[in-house]
PDB file of C-alpha atoms in Angstrom:
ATOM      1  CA  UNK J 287      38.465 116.577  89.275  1.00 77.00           C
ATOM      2  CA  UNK J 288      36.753 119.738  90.606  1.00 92.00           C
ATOM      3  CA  UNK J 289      33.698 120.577  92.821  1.00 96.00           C
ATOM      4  CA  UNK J 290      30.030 118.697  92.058  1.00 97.00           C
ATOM      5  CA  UNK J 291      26.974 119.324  93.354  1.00 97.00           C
ATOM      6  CA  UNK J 292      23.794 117.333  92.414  1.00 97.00           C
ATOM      7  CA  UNK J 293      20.376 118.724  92.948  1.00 96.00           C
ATOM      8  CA  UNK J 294      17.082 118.531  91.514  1.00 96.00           C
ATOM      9  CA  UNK J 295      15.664 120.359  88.674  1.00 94.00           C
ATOM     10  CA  UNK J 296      12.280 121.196  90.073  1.00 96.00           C
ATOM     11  CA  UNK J 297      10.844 120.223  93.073  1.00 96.00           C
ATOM     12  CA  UNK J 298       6.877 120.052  93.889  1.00 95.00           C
ATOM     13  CA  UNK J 299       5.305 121.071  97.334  1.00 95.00           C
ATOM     14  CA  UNK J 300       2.610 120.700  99.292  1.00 92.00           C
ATOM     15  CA  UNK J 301       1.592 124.355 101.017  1.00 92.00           C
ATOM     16  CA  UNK J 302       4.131 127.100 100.849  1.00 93.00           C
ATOM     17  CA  UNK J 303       7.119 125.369 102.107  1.00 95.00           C
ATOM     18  CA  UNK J 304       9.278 122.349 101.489  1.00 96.00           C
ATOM     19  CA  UNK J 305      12.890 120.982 101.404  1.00 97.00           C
ATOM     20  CA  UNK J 306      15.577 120.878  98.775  1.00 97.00           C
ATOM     21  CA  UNK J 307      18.621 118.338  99.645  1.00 98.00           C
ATOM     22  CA  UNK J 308      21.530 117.993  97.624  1.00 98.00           C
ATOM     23  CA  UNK J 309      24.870 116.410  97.171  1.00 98.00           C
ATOM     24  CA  UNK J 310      27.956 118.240  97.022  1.00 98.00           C
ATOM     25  CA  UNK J 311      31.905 117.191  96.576  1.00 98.00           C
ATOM     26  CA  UNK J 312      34.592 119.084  97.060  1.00 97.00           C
ATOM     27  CA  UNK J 313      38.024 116.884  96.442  1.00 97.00           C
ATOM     28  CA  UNK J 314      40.408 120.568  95.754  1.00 94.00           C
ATOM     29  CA  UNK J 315      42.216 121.526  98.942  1.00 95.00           C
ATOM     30  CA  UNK J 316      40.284 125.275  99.094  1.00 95.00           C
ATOM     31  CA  UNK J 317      37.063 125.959 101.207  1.00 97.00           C
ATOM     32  CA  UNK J 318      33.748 126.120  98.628  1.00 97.00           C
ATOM     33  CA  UNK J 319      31.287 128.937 100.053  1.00 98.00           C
ATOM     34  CA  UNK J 320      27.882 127.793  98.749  1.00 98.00           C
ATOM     35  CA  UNK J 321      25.383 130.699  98.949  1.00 98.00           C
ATOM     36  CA  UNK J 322      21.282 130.087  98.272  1.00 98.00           C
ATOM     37  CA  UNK J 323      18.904 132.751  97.633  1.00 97.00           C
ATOM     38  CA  UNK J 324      15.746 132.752  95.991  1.00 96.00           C
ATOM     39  CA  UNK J 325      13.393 134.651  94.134  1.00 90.00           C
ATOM     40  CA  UNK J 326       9.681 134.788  95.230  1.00 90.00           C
ATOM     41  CA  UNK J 327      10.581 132.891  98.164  1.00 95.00           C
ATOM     42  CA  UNK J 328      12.627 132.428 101.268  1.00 96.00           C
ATOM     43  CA  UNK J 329      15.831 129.756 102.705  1.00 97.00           C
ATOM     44  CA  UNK J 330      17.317 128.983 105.113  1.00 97.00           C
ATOM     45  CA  UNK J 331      20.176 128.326 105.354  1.00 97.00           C
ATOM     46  CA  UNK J 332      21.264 130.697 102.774  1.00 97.00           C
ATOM     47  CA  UNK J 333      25.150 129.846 103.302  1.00 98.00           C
ATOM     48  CA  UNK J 334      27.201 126.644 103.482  1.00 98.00           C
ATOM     49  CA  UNK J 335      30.875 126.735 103.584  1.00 97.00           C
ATOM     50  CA  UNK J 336      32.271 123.136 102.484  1.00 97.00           C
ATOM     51  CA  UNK J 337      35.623 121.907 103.692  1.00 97.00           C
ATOM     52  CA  UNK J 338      38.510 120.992 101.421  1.00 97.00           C
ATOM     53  CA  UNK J 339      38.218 117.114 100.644  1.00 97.00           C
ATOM     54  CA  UNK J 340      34.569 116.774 101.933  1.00 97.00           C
ATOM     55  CA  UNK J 341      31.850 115.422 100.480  1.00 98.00           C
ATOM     56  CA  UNK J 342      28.540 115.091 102.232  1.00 97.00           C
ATOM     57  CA  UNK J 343      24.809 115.914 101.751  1.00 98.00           C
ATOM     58  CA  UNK J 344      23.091 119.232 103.201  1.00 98.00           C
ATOM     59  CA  UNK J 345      18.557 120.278 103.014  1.00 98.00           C
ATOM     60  CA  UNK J 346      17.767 123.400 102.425  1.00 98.00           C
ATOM     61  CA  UNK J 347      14.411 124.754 103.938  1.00 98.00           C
ATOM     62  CA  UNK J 348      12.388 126.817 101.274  1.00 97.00           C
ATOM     63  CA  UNK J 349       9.665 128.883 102.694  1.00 96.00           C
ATOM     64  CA  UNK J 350       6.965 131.355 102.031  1.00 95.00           C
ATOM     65  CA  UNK J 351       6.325 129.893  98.257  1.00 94.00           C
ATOM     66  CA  UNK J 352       3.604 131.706  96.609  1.00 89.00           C
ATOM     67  CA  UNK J 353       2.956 129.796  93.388  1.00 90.00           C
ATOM     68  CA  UNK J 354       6.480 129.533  91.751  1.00 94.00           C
ATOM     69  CA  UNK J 355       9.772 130.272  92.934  1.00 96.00           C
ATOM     70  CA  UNK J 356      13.222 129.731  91.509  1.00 97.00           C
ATOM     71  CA  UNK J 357      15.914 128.773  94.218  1.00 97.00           C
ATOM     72  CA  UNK J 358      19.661 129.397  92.862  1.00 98.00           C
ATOM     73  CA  UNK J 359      22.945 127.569  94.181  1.00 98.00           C
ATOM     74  CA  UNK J 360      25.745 129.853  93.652  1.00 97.00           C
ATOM     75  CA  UNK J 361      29.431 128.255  94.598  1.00 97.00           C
ATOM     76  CA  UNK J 362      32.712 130.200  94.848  1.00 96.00           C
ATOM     77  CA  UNK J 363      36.370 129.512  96.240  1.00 94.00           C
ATOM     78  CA  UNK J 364      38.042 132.274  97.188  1.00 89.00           C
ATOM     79  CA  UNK J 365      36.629 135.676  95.102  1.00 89.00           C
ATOM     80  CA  UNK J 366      35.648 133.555  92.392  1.00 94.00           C
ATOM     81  CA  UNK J 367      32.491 132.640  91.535  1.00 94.00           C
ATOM     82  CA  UNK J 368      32.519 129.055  89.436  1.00 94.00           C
ATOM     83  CA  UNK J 369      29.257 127.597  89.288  1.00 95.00           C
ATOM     84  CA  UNK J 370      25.803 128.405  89.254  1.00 96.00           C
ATOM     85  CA  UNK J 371      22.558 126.287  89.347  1.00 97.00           C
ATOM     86  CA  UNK J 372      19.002 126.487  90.063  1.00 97.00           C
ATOM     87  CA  UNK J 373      15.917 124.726  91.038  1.00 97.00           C
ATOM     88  CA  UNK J 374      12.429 125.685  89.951  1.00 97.00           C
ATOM     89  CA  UNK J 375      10.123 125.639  92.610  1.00 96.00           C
ATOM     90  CA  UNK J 376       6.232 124.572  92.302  1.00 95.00           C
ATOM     91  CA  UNK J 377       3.770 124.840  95.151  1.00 93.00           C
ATOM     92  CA  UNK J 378       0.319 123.459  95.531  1.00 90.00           C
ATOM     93  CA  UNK J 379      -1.840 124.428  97.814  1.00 84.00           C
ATOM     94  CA  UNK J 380      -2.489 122.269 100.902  1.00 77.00           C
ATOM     95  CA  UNK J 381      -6.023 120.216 101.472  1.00 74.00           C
ATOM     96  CA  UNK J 382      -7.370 120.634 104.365  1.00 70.00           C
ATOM     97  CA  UNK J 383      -8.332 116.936 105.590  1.00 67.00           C
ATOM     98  CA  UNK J 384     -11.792 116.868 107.467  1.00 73.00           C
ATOM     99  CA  UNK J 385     -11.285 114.813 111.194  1.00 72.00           C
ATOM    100  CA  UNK J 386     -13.492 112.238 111.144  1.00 74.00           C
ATOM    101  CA  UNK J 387     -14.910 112.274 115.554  1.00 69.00           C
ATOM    102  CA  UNK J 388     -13.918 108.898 116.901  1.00 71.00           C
ATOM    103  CA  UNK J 389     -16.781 106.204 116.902  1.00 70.00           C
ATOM    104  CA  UNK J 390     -17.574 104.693 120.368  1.00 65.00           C
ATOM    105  CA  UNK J 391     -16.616 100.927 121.637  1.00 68.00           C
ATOM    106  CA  UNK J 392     -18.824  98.369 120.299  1.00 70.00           C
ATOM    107  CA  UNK J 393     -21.936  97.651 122.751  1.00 67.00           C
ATOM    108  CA  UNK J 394     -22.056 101.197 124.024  1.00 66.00           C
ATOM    109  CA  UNK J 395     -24.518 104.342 123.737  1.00 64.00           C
ATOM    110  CA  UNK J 396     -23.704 107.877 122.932  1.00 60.00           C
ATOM    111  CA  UNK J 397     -24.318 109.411 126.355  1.00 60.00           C
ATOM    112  CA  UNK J 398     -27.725 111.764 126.443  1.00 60.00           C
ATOM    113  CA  UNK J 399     -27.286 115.298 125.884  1.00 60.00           C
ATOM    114  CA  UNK J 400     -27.939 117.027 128.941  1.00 57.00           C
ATOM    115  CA  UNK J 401     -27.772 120.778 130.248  1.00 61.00           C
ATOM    116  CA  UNK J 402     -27.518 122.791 133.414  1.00 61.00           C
ATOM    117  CA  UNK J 403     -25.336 121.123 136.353  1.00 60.00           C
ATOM    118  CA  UNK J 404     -25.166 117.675 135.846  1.00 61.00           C
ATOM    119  CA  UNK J 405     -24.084 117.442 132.726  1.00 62.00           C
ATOM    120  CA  UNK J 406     -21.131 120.276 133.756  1.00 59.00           C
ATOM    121  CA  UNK J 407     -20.582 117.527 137.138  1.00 58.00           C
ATOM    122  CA  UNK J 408     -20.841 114.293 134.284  1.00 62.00           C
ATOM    123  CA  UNK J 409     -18.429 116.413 132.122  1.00 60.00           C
ATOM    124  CA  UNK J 410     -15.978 117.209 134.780  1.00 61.00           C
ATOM    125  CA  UNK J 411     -16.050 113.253 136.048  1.00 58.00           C
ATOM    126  CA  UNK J 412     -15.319 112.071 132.403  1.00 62.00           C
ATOM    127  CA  UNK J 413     -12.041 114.457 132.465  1.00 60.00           C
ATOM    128  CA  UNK J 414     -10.640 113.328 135.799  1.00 60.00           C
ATOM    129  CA  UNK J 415     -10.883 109.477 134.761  1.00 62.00           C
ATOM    130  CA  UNK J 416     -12.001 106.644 136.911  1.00 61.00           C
ATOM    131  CA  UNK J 417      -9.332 106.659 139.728  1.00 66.00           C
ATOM    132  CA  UNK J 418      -9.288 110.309 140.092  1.00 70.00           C
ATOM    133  CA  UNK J 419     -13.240 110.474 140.849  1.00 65.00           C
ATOM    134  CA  UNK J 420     -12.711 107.354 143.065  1.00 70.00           C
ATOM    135  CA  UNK J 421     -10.743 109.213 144.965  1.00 71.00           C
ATOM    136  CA  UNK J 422     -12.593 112.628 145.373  1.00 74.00           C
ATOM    137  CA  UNK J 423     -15.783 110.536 146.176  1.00 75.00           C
ATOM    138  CA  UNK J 424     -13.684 109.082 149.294  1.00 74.00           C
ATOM    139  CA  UNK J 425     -12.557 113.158 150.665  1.00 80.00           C
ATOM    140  CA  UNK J 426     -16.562 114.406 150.147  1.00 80.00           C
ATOM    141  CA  UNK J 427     -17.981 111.022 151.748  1.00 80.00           C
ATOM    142  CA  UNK J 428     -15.070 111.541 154.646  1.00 79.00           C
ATOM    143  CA  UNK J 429     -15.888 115.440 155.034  1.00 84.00           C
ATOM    144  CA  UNK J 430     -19.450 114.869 154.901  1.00 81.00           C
ATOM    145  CA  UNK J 431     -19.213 112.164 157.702  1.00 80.00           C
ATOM    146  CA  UNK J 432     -17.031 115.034 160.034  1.00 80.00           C
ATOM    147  CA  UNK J 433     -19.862 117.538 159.343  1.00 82.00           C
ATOM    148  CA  UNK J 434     -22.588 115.038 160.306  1.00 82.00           C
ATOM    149  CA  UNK J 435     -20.333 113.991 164.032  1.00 78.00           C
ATOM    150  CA  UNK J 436     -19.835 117.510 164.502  1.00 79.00           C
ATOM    151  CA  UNK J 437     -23.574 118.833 164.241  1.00 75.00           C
ATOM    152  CA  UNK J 438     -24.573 114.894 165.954  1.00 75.00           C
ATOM    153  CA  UNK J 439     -22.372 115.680 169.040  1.00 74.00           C
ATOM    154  CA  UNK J 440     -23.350 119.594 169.344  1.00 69.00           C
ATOM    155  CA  UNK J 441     -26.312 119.617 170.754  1.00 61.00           C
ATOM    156  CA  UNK J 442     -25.648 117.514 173.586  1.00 57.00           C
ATOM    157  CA  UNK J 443     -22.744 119.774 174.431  1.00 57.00           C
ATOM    158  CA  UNK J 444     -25.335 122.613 174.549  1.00 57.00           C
ATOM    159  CA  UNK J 445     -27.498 120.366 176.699  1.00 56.00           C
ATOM    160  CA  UNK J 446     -24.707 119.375 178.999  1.00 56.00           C
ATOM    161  CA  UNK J 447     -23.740 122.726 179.566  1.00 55.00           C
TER     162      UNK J 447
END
């Protein structure tokens, strides 16, 4: 019994790229150098050397597919080449989905649309989340209160002076 390899006649893809897998068997005691190459298209790998007494499955990546492409499997042993085969590639082109925007909870409101400042500060405060703002309320209330000792207690220094 010799080499096999089983693959696909044609394969069908979505957009201008896709996979072709296939099976291979090598029971002979010589190394089987599998080249792929394709024309109107690119792949990758383009060269698979198989071990003696291996047998094993192996994808092919098939790019840049204009319409129709024909992807051939060439195998040799040695300087020999023994077997060819091919698969004939079709490509349709992708749809682009639309995204539908989420819909809000259940009881709640779209928020008004608003311009200027506030809505950039509203904005901003949806971002950081609730713990985040919670926080940076805390530094501006504490920084605020040091402003308001410092200018409290100034004017009595001037008047003590």
């Amino acid at each position: 019994k010799g080499f096999s390899l089983s693959l696909p006649s044609a394969a069908q893809f979505t957009g201008t790229s896709g996979f072709i897998t296939f099976d291979f068997e090598n029971p002979t005691g010589s190394t089987v150098e599998l080249n792929v190459f394709a024309g109107g298209a690119s792949v990758s790998p383009n060269k698979f050397s198989l071990a003696p007494r291996t047998a094993g499955k192996r994808t092919v990546a098939v790019n840049d597919v204009n319409r129709n492409a024909t992807v051939f499997f060439s195998a040799s042993a040695g300087q020999r080449e023994f077997l060819q085969k091919s698969v004939v590639v079709t490509a349709r082109p992708a749809q682009s989905a639309p995204i539908p925007a989420p819909n809000p909870p259940a009881g709640t409101s779209p928020p008004p649309a608003g311009n200027g400042i506030g809505s950039a500060f509203a904005a901003g405060l949806a971002i950081l989340g609730q713990g985040t703002v919670l926080a940076g309320i805390l530094i501006l209330g504490a920084i605020a209160a040091l402003v308001l000792f410092r200018f409290a207690t100034e004017p009595q220094k001037q008047n003590g002076q």
